[in-house]
XYZ file of C-alpha atoms in Angstrom:
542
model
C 98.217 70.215 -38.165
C 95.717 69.954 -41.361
C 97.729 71.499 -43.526
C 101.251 69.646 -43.387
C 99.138 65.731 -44.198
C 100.581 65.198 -47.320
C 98.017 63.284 -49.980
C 98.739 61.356 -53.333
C 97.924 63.874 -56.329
C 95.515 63.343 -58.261
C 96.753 61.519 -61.562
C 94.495 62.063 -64.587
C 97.338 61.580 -67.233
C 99.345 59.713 -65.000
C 98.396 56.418 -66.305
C 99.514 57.098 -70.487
C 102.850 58.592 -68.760
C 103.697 55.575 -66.728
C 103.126 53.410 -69.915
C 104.024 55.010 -72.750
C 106.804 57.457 -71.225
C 107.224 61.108 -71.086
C 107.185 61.816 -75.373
C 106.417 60.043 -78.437
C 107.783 60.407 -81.921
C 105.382 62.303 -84.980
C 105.650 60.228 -87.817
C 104.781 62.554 -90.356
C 107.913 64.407 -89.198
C 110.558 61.756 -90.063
C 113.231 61.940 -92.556
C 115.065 59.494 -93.861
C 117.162 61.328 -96.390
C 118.848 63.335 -93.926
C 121.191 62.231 -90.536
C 119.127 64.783 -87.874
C 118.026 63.352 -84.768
C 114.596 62.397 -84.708
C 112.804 64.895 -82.267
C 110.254 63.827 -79.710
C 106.912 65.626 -78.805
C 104.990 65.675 -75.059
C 102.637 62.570 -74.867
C 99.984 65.067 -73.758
C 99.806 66.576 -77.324
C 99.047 62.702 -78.532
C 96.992 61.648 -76.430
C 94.882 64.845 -74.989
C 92.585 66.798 -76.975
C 91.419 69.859 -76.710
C 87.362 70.453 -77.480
C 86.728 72.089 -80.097
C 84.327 75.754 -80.276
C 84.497 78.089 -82.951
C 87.749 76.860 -84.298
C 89.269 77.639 -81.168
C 90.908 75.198 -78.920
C 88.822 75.573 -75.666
C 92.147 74.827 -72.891
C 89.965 74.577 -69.713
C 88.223 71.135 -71.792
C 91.254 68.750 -72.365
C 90.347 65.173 -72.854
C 91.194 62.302 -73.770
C 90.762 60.930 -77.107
C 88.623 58.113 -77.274
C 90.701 55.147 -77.938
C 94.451 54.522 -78.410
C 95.816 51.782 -80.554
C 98.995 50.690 -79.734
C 100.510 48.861 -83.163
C 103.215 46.435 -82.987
C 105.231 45.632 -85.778
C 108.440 43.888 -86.012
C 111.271 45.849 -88.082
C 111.994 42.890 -90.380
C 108.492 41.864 -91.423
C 107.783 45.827 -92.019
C 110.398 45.831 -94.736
C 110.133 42.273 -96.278
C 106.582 41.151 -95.386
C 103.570 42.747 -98.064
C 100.865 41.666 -95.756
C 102.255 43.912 -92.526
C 102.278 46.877 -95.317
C 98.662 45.867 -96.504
C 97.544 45.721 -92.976
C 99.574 48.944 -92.481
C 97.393 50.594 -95.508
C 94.177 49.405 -94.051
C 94.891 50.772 -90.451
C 95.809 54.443 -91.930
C 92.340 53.966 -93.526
C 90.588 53.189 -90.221
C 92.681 56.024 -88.704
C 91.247 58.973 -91.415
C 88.519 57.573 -91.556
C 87.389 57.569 -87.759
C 89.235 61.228 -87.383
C 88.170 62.703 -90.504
C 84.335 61.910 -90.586
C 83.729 61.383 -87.295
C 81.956 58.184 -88.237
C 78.648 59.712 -88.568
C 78.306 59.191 -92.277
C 80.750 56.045 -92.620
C 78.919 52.993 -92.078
C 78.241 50.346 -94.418
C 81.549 51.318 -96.378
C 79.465 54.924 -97.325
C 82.220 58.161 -96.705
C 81.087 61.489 -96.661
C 84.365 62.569 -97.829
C 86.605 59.745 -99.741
C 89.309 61.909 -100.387
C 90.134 61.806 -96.539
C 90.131 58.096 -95.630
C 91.972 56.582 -98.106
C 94.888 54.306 -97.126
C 97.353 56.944 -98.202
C 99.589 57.336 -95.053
C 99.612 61.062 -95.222
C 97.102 63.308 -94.228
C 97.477 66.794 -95.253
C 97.061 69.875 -92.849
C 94.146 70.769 -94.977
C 92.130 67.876 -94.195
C 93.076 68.046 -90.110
C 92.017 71.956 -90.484
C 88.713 70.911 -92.069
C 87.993 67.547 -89.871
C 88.578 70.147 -87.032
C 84.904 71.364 -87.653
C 83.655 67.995 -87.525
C 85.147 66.085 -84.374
C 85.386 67.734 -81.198
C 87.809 65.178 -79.578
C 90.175 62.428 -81.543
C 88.299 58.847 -81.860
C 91.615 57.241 -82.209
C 95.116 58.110 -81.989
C 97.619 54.959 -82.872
C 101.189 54.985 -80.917
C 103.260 52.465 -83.384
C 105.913 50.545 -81.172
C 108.200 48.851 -83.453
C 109.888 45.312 -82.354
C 113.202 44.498 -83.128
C 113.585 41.333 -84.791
C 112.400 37.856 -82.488
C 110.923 40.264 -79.735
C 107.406 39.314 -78.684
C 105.383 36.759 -77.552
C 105.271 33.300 -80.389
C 102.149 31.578 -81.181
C 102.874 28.881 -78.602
C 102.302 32.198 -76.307
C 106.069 32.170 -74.820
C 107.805 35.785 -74.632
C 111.004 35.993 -76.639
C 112.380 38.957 -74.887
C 115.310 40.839 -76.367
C 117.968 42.146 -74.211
C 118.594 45.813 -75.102
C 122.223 47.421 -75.730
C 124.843 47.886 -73.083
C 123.249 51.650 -73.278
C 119.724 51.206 -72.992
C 119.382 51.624 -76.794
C 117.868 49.515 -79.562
C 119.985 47.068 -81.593
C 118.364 47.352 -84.960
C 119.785 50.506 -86.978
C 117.511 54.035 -86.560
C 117.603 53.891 -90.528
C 115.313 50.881 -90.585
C 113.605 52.548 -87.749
C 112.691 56.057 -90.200
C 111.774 53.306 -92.786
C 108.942 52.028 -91.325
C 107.565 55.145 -89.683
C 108.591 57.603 -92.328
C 104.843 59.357 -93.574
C 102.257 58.003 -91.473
C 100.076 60.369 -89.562
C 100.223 58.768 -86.034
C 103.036 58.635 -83.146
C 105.618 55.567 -82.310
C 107.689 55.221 -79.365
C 111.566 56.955 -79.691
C 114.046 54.887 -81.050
C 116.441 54.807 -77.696
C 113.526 53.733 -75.493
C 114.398 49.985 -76.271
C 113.044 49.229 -72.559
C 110.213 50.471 -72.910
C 109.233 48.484 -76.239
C 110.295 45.192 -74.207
C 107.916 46.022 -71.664
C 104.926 46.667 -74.049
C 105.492 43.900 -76.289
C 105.478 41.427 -73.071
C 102.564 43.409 -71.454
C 100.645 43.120 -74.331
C 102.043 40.329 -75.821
C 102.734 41.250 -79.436
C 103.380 38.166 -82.077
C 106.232 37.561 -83.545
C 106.473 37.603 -87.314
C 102.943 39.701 -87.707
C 101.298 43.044 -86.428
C 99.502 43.193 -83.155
C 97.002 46.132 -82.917
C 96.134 46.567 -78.822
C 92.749 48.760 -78.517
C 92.409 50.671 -75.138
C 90.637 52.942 -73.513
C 92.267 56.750 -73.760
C 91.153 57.798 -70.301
C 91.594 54.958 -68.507
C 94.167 52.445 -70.553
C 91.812 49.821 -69.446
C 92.143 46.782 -72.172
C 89.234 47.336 -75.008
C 90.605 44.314 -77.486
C 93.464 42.720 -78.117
C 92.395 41.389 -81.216
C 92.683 44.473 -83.232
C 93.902 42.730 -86.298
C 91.587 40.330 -86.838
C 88.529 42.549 -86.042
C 89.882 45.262 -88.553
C 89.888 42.386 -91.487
C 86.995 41.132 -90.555
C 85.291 45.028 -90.654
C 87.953 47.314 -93.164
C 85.293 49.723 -92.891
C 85.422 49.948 -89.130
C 81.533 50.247 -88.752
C 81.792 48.630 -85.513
C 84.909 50.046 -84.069
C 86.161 50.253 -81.415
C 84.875 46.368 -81.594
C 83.938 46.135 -77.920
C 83.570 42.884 -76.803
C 79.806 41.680 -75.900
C 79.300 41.892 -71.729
C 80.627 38.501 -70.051
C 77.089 38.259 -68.641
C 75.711 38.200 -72.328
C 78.238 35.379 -73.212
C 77.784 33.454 -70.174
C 73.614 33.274 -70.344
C 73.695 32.398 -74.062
C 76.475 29.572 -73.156
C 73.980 27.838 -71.686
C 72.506 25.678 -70.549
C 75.353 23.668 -68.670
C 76.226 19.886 -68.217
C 76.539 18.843 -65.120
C 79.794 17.056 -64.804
C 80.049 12.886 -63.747
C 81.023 13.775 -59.953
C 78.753 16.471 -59.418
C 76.706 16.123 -55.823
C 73.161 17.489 -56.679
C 70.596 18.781 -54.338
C 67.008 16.763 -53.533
C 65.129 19.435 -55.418
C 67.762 18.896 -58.826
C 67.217 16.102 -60.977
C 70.655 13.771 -61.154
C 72.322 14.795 -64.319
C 70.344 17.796 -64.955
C 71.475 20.907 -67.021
C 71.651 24.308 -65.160
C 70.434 27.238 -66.433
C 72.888 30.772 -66.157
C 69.806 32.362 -64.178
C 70.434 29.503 -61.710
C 73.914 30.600 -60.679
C 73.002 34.221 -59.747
C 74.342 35.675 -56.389
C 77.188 33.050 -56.595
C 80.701 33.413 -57.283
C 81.797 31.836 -60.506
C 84.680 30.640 -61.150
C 85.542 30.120 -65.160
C 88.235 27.140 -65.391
C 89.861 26.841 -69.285
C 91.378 23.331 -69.062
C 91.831 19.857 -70.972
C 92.169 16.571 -70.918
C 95.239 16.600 -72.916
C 96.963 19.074 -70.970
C 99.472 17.591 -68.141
C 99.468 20.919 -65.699
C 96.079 20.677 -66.328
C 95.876 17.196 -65.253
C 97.825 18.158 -62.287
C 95.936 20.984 -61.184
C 92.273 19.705 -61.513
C 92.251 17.167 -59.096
C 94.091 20.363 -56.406
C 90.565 22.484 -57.738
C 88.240 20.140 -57.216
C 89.735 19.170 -53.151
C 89.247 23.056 -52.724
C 85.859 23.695 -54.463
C 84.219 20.674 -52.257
C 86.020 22.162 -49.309
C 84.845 25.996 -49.884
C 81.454 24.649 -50.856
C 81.363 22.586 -47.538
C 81.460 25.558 -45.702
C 78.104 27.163 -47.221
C 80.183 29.480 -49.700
C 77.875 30.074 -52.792
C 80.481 29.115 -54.988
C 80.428 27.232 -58.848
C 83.016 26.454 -61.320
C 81.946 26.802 -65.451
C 84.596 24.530 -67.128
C 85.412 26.237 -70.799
C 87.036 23.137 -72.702
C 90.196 23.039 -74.885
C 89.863 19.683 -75.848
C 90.410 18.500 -79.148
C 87.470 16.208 -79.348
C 84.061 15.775 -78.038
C 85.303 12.425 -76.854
C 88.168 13.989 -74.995
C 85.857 16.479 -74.054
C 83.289 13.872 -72.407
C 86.045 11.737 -70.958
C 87.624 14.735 -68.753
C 84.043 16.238 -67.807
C 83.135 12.838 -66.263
C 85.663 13.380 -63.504
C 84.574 16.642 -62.347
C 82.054 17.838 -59.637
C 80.818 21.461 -61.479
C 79.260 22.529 -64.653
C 80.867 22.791 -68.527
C 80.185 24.735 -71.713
C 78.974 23.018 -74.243
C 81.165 20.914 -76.546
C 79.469 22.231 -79.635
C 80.028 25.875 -78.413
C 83.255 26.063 -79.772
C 82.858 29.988 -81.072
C 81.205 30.880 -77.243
C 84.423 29.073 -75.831
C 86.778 31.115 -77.878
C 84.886 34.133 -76.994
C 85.212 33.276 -73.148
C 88.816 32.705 -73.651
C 89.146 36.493 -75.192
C 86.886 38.511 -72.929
C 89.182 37.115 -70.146
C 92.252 37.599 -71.856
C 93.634 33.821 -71.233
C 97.069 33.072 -72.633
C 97.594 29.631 -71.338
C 95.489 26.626 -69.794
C 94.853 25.972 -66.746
C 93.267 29.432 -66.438
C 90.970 29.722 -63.181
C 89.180 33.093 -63.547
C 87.009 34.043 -60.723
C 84.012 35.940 -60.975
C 82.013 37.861 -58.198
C 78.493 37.649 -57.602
C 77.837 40.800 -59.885
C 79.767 39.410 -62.649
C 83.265 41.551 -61.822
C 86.172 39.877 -62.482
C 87.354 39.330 -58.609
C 91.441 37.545 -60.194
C 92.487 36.380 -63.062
C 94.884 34.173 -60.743
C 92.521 31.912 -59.433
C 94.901 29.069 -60.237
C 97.698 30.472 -57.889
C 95.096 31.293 -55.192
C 94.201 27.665 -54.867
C 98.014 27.106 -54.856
C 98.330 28.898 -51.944
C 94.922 28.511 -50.295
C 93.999 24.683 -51.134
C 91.723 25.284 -48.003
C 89.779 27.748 -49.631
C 89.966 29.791 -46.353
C 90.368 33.479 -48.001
C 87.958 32.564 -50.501
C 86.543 34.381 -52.766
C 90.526 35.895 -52.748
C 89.695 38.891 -53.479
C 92.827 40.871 -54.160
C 94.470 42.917 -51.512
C 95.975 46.424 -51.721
C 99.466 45.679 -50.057
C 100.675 41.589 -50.670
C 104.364 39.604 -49.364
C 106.710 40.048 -52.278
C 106.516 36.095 -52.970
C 107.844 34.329 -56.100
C 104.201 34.430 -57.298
C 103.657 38.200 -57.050
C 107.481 38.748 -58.533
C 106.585 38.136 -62.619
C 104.241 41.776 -61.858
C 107.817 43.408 -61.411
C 108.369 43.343 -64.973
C 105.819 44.951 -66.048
C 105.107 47.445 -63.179
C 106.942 49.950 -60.538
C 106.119 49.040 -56.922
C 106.473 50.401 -54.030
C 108.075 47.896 -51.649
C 109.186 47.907 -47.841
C 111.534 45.458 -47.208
C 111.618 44.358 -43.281
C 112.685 41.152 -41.040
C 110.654 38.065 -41.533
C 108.879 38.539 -37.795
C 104.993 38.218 -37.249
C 105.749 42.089 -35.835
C 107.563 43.523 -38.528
C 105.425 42.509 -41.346
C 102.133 43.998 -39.727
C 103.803 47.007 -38.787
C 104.943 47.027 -43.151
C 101.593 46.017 -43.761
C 99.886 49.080 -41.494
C 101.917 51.797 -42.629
C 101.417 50.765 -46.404
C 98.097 50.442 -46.572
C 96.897 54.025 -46.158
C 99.061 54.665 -49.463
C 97.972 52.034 -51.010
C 93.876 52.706 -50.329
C 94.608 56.226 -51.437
C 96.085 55.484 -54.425
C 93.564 52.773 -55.266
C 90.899 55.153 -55.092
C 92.412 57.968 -57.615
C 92.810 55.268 -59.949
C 89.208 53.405 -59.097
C 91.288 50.185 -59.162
C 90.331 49.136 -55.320
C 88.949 45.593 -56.822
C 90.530 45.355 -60.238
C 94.235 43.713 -59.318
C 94.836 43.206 -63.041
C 94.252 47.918 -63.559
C 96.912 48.960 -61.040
C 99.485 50.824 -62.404
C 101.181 50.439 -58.818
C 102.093 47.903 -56.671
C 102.667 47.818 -52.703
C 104.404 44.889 -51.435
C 106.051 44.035 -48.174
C 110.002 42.104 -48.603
C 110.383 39.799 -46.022
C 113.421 37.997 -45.190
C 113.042 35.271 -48.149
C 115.117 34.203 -51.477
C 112.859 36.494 -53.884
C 113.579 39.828 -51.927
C 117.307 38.421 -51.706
C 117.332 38.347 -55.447
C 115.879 41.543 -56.177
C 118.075 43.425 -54.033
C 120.258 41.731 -55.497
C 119.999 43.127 -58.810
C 119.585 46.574 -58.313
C 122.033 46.991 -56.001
C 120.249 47.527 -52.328
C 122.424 46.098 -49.383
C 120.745 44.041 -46.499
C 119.355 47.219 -44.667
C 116.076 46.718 -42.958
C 113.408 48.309 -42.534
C 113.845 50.048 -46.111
C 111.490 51.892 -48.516
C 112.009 52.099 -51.786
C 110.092 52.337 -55.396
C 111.641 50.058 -57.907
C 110.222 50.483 -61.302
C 112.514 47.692 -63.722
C 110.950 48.712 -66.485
C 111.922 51.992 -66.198
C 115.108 51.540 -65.067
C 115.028 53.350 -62.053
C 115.314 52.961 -58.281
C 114.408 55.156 -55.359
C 115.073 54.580 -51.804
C 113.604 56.405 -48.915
C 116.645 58.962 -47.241
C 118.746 57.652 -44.450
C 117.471 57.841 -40.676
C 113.988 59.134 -41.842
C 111.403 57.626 -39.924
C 108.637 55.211 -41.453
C 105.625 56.454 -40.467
C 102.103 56.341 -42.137
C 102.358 59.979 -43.468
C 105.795 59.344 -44.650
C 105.053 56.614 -46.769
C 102.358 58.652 -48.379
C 105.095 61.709 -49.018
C 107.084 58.729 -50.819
C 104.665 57.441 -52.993
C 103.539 61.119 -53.450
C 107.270 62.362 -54.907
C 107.347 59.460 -56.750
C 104.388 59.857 -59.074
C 104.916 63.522 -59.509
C 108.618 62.419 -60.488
C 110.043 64.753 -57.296
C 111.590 61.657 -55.774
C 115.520 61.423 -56.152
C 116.367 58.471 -58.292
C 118.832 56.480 -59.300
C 119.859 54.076 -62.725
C 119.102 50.484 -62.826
C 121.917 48.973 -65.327
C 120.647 47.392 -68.566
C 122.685 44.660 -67.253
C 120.902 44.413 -64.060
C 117.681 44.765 -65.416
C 117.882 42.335 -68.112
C 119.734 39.557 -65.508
C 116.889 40.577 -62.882
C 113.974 39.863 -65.413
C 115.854 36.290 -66.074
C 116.235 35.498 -62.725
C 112.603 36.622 -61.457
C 111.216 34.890 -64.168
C 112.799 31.373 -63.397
C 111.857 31.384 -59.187
């Protein structure tokens, strides 16, 4: 019986595929003189290495290279804008430089070989044949994704998200496309794959009217900056790349000490009104709240936060809230603290508040980040777990491997495939969904060591109950009312698979699902542009 349990492979490369698609395009190859399609290479041959031995590519010692920059540029400021071509210069620099010399020799602006890390954008096959000798595995490989015009997120931090063609394709012409690619020595995403570039510019929320350079990890696409622009000009030499952000623990201690805010209840042992040292919160959960006074959800929400962190704390839950202002004045600052029961940052901190708001990657205010005991980052959602749980009950909400497709939970459809199982609304049928999920789910957490990082899955499991969001989403992309029903729905891939007719949903078979799926063995079908573009709209707006 051993030998038919069917288990979710194991995924090394899965994670690159899944984002960045199935090929890339070599830059170095495209023409723009002549009308021949642009051809596409493997992502493996990007984004894998092979070590390095006597000249000889050892095949048995693939890797990863070490960090992938994914560089966002929109088409029109390419063409028009000096400063995205200066920036472009400076990043072909970084890119030599780091691959060429291996670093070893480059600090402090020093190269041991000029010739190779200028800002020219090409790099001859002479220099890759000699900087083969030096570097066993690429430091950096750069996939360019470039935005069509008003795609990406604007400095107010709201996504301006461009519909593709009625064929999938892009709407900006493939000339202007060859323009701005035409010589360097990295990869970009193909032309058609106009989807795709939606998706990454929301996911990593590329500016509008300027570059966006995205550092991550190569074997794990975990997040190393976002920031990749300004840390570049700050360090053209790169001496510090990859620019990895301090620990939060770091930040947190040297934040300190904290106020105590007006309402706060202290203990017969504290002094009324006294600061608190970081040392003083270990073994508690933390939770870090960016807000202001000026701010009207923020106004709205505080008063919900403070009900639950009196109730949770009531209970004998070691639990404290840092407030990280956004205030525009000390005054404002002081006036807002005075109503709260927990601890603040430091007015004057202003460069350790803006380095809070980066290592946790907040967009918007109110931001409720909660921290576990060990300093982990437990969800970035804190402010919709209160929401939901003004109680506090299933504090410290940490996140769970299978969750009811809510409205909440829908915005993660744009950005990820799930694996959903859509059943009646009854107490019975959703723990039966739940059950036979959740062995898929565990397994697949584990190959991808994302059991308690919500924020790293690259796959969702969710259970459809009998509410308006799942009505919507089947809705557009086009599954009847048929219950109970297994499917994988990735919208920003454009594809939809459901399990076969009359096959039983067992544990095991949900596991063979999930299984076909990420080895792409499972039968699928097309989402329409149309549908994908009116889903997005409508999931965004419940």
């Amino acid at each position: 019986m051993a030998s038919n349990i069917v288990t979710i492979p194991d995924i090394t490369s899965w994670w690159f595929r899944r984002v960045l698609g199935s090929h890339l395009v070599k830059c170095s190859a495209i023409s723009v003189e002549d009308d021949k399609e642009i051809s596409v290479t493997p992502i493996e041959s990007a984004i894998l290495s092979s070590a390095i031995k006597d000249n000889e590519p050892d095949k048995d010692n693939n890797a990863a290279c070490g960090v992938i920059g994914l560089y966002f540029t929109p088409v029109n400021s390419c063409l028009d804008e000096e400063n995205v071509e200066e920036f472009t210069s400076k990043l072909v620099g970084l890119y030599n430089r780091v691959n060429l010399c291996g670093g070893s020799k480059c600090s402090d602006g020093e190269c041991c070989n000029s010739s190779d890390v200028s800002g020219s954008k090409k790099t001859s096959d002479s220099d890759r044949s000699v900087s083969s000798n030096k570097v066993k595995t690429k430091k950096l490989e750069v996939i360019h994704v470039v935005l069509p015009p008003h795609s990406g997120v604007s400095a107010g931090g709201v996504n301006m998200v461009l519909e593709p063609g009625a064929d999938g394709g892009s709407i900006f012409d493939e000339t202007s496309f060859r323009k701005v690619l035409k010589d360097l020595p990295w990869f970009a995403i193909p032309y058609r794959d106009s989807h795709r570039v939606v998706r990454l510019s929301r996911r990593y929320r590329a500016q509008i009217g300027a570059p966006t350079l995205v550092l991550l990890e190569g074997a794990t696409g975990r997040l190393i900056t976002s920031g990749g622009c300004e840390r570049l000009n700050e360090d053209p030499t790169g001496a510090r790349f990859p620019w990895t952000p301090r620990p939060l623990a770091e930040v947190l201690r040297e934040a300190g000490p904290y106020l105590p805010g007006g309402k706060r209840v202290t203990s017969k042992s504290s002094a009324s009104g006294s600061e608190v040292r970081y040392s003083e919160l270990e073994g508690l959960v933390k939770g870090i709240y960016f807000s202001a006074h000026w701010c009207p959800p923020c106004k709205a929400f505080t008063p919900q936060l403070i009900e639950t962190y009196s109730k949770v704390r009531a209970r004998g839950n070691k639990f404290e809230v840092i407030f990280v202002s956004s205030d525009r004045s000390d005054e404002s600052f002081t006036l807002y603290l005075r109503t709260m029961p927990w601890l603040a940052v430091p007015w004057e901190q202003e460069e350790t508040r803006r380095e809070l708001a980066a290592l946790l990657g907040v967009q918007g205010i109110p931001t409720l980040v909660l921290l576990d005991a060990d300093g982990s980052v437990i969800t970035a959602d804190g402010r919709g777990e209160v929401n939901e749980d003004p109680l506090g009950e299933q504090f410290p909400w940490r996140p769970k491997l299978v969750n009811i497709l809510t409205e909440r939970y829908a915005a993660k459809l744009h950005d990820y495939p799930a694996i959903i199982l859509f059943v009646e609304g009854e107490d019975g049928e959703m723990e039966f969904a739940q059950s036979v999920l959740l062995p898929a789910a565990e397994q697949f957490a584990m190959l991808t060591d994302s059991l308690h990082r919500d924020e790293d899955r690259l796959l969702h499991f969710f259970v459809g109950c009998d509410c308006e969001t799942s009505d919507l989403l089947r809705e557009f992309v086009g599954l009847d009312d048929a219950v109970p029903l297994l499917t994988a729905i990735d919208i920003p891939g454009g594809q939809l698979s459901v399990m076969e007719d009359g096959a039983e949903i067992t544990e095991q078979s949900v596991i063979s699902f999930v299984a076909r799926f990420l080895d792409g063995t499972l039968p699928a079908t097309d989402i329409t542009a149309n549908n994908i573009h009116m889903a997005e709209g409508t999931i965004s707006m419940i």
